[in-house]
PDB file of C-alpha atoms in Angstrom:
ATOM      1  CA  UNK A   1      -3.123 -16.490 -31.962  1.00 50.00           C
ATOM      2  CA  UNK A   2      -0.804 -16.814 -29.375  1.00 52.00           C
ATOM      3  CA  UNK A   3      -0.365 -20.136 -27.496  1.00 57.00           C
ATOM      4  CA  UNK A   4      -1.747 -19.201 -24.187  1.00 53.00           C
ATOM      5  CA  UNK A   5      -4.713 -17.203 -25.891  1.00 52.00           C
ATOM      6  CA  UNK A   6      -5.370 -20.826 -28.286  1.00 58.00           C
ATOM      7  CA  UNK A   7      -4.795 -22.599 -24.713  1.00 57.00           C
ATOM      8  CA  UNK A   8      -7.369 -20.537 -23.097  1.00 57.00           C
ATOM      9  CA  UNK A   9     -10.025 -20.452 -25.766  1.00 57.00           C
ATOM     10  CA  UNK A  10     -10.108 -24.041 -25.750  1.00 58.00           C
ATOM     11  CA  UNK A  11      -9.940 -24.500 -21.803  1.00 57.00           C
ATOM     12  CA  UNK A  12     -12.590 -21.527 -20.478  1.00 58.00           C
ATOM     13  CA  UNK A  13     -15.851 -22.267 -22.856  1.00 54.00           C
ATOM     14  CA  UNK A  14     -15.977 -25.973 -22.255  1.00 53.00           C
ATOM     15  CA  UNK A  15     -19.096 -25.469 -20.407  1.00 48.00           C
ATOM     16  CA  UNK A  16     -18.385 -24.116 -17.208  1.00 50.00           C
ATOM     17  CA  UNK A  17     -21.028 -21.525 -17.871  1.00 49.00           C
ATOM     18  CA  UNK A  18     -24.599 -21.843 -16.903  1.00 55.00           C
ATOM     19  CA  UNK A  19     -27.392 -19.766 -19.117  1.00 54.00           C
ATOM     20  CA  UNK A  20     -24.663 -17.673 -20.614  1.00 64.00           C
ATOM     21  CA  UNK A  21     -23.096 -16.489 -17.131  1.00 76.00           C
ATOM     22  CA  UNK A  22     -19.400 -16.006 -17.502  1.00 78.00           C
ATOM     23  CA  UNK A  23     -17.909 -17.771 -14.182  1.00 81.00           C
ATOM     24  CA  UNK A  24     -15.872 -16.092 -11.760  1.00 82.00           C
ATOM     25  CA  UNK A  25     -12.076 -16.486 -11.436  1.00 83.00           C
ATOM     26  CA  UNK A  26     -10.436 -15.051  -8.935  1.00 83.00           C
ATOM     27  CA  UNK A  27      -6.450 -14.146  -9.076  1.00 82.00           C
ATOM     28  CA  UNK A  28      -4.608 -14.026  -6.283  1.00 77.00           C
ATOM     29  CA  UNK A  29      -2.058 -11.524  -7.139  1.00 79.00           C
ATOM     30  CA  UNK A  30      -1.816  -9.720 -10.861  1.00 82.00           C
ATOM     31  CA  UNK A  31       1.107  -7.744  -9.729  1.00 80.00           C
ATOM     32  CA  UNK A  32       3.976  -9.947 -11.167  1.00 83.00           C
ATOM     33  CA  UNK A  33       1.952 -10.508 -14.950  1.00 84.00           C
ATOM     34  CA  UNK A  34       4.383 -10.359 -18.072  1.00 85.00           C
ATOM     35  CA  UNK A  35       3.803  -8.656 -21.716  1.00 84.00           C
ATOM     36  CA  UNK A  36       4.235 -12.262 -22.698  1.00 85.00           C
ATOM     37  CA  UNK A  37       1.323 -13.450 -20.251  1.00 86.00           C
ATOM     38  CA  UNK A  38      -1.334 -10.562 -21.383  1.00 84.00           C
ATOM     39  CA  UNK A  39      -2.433 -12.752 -24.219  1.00 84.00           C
ATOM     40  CA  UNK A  40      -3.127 -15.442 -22.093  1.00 85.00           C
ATOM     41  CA  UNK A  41      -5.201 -13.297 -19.802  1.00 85.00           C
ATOM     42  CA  UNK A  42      -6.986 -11.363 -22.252  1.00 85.00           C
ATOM     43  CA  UNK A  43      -8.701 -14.199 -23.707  1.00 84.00           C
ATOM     44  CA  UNK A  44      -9.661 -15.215 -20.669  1.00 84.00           C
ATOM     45  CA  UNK A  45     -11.371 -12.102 -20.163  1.00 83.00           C
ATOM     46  CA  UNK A  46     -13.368 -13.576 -23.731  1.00 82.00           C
ATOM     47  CA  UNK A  47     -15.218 -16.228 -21.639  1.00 80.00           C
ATOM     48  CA  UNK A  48     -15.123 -15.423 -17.690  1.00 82.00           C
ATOM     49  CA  UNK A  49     -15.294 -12.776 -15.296  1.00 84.00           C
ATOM     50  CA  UNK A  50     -11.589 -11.675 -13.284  1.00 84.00           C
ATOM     51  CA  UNK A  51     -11.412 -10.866  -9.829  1.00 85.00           C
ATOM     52  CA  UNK A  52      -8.025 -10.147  -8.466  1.00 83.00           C
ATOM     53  CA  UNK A  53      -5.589  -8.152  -6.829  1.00 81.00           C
ATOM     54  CA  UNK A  54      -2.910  -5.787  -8.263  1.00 79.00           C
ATOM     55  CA  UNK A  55      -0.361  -3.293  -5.944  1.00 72.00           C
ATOM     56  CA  UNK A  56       0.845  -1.926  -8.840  1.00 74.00           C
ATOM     57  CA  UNK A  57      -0.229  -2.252 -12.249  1.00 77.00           C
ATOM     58  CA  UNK A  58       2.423  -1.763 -15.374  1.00 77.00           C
ATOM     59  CA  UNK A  59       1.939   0.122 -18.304  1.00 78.00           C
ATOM     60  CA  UNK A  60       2.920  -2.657 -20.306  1.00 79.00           C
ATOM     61  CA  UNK A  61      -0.331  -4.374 -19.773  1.00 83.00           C
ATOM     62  CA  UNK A  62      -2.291  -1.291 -20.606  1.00 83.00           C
ATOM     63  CA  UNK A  63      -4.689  -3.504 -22.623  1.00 83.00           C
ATOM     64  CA  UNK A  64      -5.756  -5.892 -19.713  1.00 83.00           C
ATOM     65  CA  UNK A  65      -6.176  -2.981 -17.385  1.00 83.00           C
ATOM     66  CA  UNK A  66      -8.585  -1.371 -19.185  1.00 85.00           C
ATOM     67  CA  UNK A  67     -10.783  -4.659 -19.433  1.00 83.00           C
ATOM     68  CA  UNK A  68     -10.219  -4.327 -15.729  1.00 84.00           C
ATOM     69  CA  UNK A  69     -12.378  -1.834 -13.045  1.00 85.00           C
ATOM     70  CA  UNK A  70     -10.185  -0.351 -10.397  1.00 81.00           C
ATOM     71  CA  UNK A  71     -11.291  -1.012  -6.929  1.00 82.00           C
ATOM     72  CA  UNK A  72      -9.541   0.233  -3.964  1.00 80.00           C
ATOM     73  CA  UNK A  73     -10.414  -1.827  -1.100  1.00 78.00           C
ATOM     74  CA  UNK A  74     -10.315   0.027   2.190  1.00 85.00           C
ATOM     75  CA  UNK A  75      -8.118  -0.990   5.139  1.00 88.00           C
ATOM     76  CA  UNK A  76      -9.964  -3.347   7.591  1.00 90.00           C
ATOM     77  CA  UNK A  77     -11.199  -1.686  11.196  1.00 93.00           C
ATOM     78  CA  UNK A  78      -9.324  -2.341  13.538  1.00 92.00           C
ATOM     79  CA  UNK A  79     -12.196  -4.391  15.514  1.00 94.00           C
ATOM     80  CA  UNK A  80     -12.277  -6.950  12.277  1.00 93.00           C
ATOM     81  CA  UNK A  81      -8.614  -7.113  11.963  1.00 92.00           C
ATOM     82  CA  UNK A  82      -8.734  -7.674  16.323  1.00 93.00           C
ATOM     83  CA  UNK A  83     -11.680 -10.105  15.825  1.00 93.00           C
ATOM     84  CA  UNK A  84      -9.282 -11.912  12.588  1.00 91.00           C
ATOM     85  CA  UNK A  85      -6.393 -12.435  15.171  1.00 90.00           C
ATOM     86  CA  UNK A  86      -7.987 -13.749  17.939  1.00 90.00           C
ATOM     87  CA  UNK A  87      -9.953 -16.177  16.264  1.00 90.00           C
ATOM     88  CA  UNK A  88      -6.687 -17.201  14.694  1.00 87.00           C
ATOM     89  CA  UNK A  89      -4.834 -17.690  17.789  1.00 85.00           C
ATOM     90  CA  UNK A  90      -7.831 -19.377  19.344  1.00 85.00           C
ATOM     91  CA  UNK A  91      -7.702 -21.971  16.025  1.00 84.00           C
ATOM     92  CA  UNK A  92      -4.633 -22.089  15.070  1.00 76.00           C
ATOM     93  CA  UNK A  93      -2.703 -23.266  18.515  1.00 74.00           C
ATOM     94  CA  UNK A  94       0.209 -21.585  18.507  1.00 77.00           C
ATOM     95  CA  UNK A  95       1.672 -20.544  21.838  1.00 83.00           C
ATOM     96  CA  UNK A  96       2.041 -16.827  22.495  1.00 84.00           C
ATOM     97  CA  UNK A  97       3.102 -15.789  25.713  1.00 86.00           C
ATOM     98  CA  UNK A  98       1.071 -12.558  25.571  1.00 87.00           C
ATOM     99  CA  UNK A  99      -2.007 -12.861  23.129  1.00 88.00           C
ATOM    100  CA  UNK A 100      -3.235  -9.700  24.061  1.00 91.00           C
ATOM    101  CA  UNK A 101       0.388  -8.043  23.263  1.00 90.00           C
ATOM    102  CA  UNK A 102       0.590  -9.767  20.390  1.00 88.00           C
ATOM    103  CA  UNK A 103      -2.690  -9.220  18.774  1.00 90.00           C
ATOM    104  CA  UNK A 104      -2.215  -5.393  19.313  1.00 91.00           C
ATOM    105  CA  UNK A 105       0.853  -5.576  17.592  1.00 90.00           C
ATOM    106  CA  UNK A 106       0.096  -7.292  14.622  1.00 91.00           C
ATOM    107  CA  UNK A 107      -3.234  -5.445  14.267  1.00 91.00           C
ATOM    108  CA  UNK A 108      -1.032  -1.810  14.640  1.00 90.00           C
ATOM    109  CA  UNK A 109       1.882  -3.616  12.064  1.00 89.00           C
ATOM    110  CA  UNK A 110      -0.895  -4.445   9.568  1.00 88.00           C
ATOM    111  CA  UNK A 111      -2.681  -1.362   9.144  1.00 88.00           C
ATOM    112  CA  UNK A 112      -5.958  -3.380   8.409  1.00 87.00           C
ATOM    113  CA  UNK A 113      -4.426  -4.796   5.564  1.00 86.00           C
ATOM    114  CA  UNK A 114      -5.687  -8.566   5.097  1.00 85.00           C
ATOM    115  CA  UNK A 115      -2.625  -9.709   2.959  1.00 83.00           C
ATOM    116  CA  UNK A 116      -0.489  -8.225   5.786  1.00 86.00           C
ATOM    117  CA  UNK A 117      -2.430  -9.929   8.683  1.00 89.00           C
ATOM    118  CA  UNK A 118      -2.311 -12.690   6.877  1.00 86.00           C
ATOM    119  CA  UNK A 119       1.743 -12.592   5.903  1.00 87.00           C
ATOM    120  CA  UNK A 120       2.021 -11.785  10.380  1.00 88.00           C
ATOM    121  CA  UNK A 121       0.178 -14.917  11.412  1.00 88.00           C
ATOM    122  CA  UNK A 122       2.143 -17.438   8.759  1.00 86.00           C
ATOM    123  CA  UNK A 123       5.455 -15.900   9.979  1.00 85.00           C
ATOM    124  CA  UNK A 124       4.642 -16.155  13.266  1.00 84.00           C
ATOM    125  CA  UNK A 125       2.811 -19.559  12.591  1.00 82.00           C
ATOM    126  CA  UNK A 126       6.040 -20.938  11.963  1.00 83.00           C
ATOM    127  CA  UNK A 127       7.365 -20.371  15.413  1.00 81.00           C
ATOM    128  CA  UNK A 128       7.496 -23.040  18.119  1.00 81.00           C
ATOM    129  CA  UNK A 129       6.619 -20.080  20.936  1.00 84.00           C
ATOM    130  CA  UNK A 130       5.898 -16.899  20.381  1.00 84.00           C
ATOM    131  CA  UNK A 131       7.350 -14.744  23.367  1.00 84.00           C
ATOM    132  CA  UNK A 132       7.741 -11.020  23.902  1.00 85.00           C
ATOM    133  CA  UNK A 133      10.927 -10.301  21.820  1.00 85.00           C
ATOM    134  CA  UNK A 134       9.389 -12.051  18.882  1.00 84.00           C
ATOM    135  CA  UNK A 135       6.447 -10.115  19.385  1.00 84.00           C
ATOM    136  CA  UNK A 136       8.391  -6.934  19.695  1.00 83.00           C
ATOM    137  CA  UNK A 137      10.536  -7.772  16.179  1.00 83.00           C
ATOM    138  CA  UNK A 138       7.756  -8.188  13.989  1.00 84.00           C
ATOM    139  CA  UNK A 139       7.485  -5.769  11.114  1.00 81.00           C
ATOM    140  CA  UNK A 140       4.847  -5.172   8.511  1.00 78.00           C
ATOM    141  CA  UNK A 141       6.063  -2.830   5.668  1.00 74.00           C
ATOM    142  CA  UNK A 142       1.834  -2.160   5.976  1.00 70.00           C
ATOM    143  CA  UNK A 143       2.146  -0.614   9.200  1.00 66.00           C
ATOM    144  CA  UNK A 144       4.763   1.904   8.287  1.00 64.00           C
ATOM    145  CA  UNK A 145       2.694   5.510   8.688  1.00 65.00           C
ATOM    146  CA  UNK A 146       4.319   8.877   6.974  1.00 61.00           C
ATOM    147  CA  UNK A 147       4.165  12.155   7.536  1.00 66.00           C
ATOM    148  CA  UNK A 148       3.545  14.537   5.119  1.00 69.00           C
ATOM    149  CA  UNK A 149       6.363  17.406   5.460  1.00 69.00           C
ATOM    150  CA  UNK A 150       4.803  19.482   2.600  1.00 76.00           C
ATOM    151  CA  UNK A 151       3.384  22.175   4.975  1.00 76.00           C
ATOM    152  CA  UNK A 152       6.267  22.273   6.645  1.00 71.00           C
ATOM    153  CA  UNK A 153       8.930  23.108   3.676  1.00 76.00           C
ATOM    154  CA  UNK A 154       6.734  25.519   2.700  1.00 80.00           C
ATOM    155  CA  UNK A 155       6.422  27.019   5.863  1.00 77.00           C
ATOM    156  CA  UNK A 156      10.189  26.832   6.414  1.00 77.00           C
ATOM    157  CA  UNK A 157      11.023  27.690   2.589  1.00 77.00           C
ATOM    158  CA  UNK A 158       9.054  31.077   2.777  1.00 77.00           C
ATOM    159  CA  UNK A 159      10.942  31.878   6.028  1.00 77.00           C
ATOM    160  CA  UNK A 160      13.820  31.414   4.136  1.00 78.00           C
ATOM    161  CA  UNK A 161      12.962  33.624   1.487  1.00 77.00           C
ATOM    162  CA  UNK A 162      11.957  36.557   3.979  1.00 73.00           C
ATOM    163  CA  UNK A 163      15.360  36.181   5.371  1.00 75.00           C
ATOM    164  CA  UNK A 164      17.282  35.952   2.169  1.00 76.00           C
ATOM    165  CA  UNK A 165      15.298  38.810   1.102  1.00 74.00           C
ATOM    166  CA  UNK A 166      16.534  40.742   4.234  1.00 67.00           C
ATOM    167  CA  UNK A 167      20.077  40.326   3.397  1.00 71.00           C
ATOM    168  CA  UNK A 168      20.333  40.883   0.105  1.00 71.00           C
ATOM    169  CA  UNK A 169      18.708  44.621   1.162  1.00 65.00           C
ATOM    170  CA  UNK A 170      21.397  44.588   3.403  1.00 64.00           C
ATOM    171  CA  UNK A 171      23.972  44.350   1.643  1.00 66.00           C
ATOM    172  CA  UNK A 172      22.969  46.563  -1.426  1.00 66.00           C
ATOM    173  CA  UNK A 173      22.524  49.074   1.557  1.00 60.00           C
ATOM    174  CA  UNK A 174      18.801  49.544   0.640  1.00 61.00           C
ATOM    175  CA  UNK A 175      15.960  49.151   2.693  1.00 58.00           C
ATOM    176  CA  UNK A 176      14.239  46.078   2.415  1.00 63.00           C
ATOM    177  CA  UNK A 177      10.192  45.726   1.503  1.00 64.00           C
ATOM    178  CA  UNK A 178       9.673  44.147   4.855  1.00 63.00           C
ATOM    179  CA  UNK A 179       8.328  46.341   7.696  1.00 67.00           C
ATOM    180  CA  UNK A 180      11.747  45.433   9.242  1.00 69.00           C
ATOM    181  CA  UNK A 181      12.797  47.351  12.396  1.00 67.00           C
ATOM    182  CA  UNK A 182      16.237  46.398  12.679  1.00 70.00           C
ATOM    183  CA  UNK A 183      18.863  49.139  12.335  1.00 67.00           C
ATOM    184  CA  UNK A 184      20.099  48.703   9.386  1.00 67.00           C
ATOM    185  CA  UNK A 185      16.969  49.111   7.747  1.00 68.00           C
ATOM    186  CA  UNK A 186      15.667  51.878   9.874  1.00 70.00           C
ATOM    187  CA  UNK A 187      18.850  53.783   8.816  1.00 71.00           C
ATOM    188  CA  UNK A 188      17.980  53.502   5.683  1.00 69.00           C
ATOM    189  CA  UNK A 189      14.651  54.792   5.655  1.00 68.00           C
ATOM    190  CA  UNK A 190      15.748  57.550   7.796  1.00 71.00           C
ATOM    191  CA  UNK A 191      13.301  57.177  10.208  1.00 68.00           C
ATOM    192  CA  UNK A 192      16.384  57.236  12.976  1.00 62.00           C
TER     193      UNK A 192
END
């Protein structure tokens, strides 16, 4: 046995169970764990129950995920994630020129995402005033939305291939499959 796994055997059943419950120990962030740590943490898993938060897991620690149940937490609303601000602003005291601005921001730069929020108002937190431009540079990596091209390319790829397919008829002076009325191709059906 492993050091951590000896160190948690002896540290998690010392009684911190009632009637047989397993307590609850929640992880901040499981993103960052090691091969070397799994040990550790899947002793752990022995004696307690593990709540915590992963953006990606690796497929080193194949064995602790599957102890694990996969949750996907939805974003927040963007009424809760409003309501979060304000009552930060209104308990924090930090000075913000606009409030309104800047709660709109940071609720659009978050994307609902607590952690994000959270990451906005501690940057911001650290600020003597928060005015307009500060407002305006503030970035959330959470709040960056994509569009999906797909339809698009393929869209735009089978256009190609319609007019690819024209040419090469055109050039091996054959008609090409396409109802095509151009002149070329009429002359070659002999419909002219």
């Amino acid at each position: 046995m492993t050091s951590e796994a000896s160190f948690a055997t002896r540290f998690l059943p010392g009684g911190h169970a009632k009637h047989g419950e397993k307590p609850l120990i929640a992880v901040d962030d499981l993103t960052y764990l090691t091969p070397t740590q799994q040990a550790f943490w899947l002793a752990v898993f022995e004696f307690s129950q593990i709540a915590g938060c992963a953006s990606n897991r690796k497929h080193g620690l194949r064995k602790l995920w599957w102890k694990m149940q996969v949750l996907e937490v939805p974003p927040l609303p963007p009424e809760t994630a409003t309501e979060i601000v304000r009552t930060y602003i209104a308990k924090g005291g930090v000075l913000i020129e606009s409030p309104e601005l800047y709660t709109a921001h940071v609720v659009r730069q978050s994307g609902g995402v607590p952690q994000a929020i959270h990451d906005m108002l501690d940057a911001s937190a650290k600020e003597r005033v928060v005015d307009k431009r500060h407002i305006r540079e503030m970035r959330h990596d959470a709040g960056v939305r994509y569009f999906d091209f797909t339809p698009v390319m393929i869209v735009a790829g089978a256009g190609a291939g319609l007019v690819a397919t024209h040419y090469v008829a055109l050039a091996s002076a054959q008609p090409c499959s396409l109802p095509c009325a151009c002149r070329s191709c009429v002359e070659a059906r002999g419909e002219l």
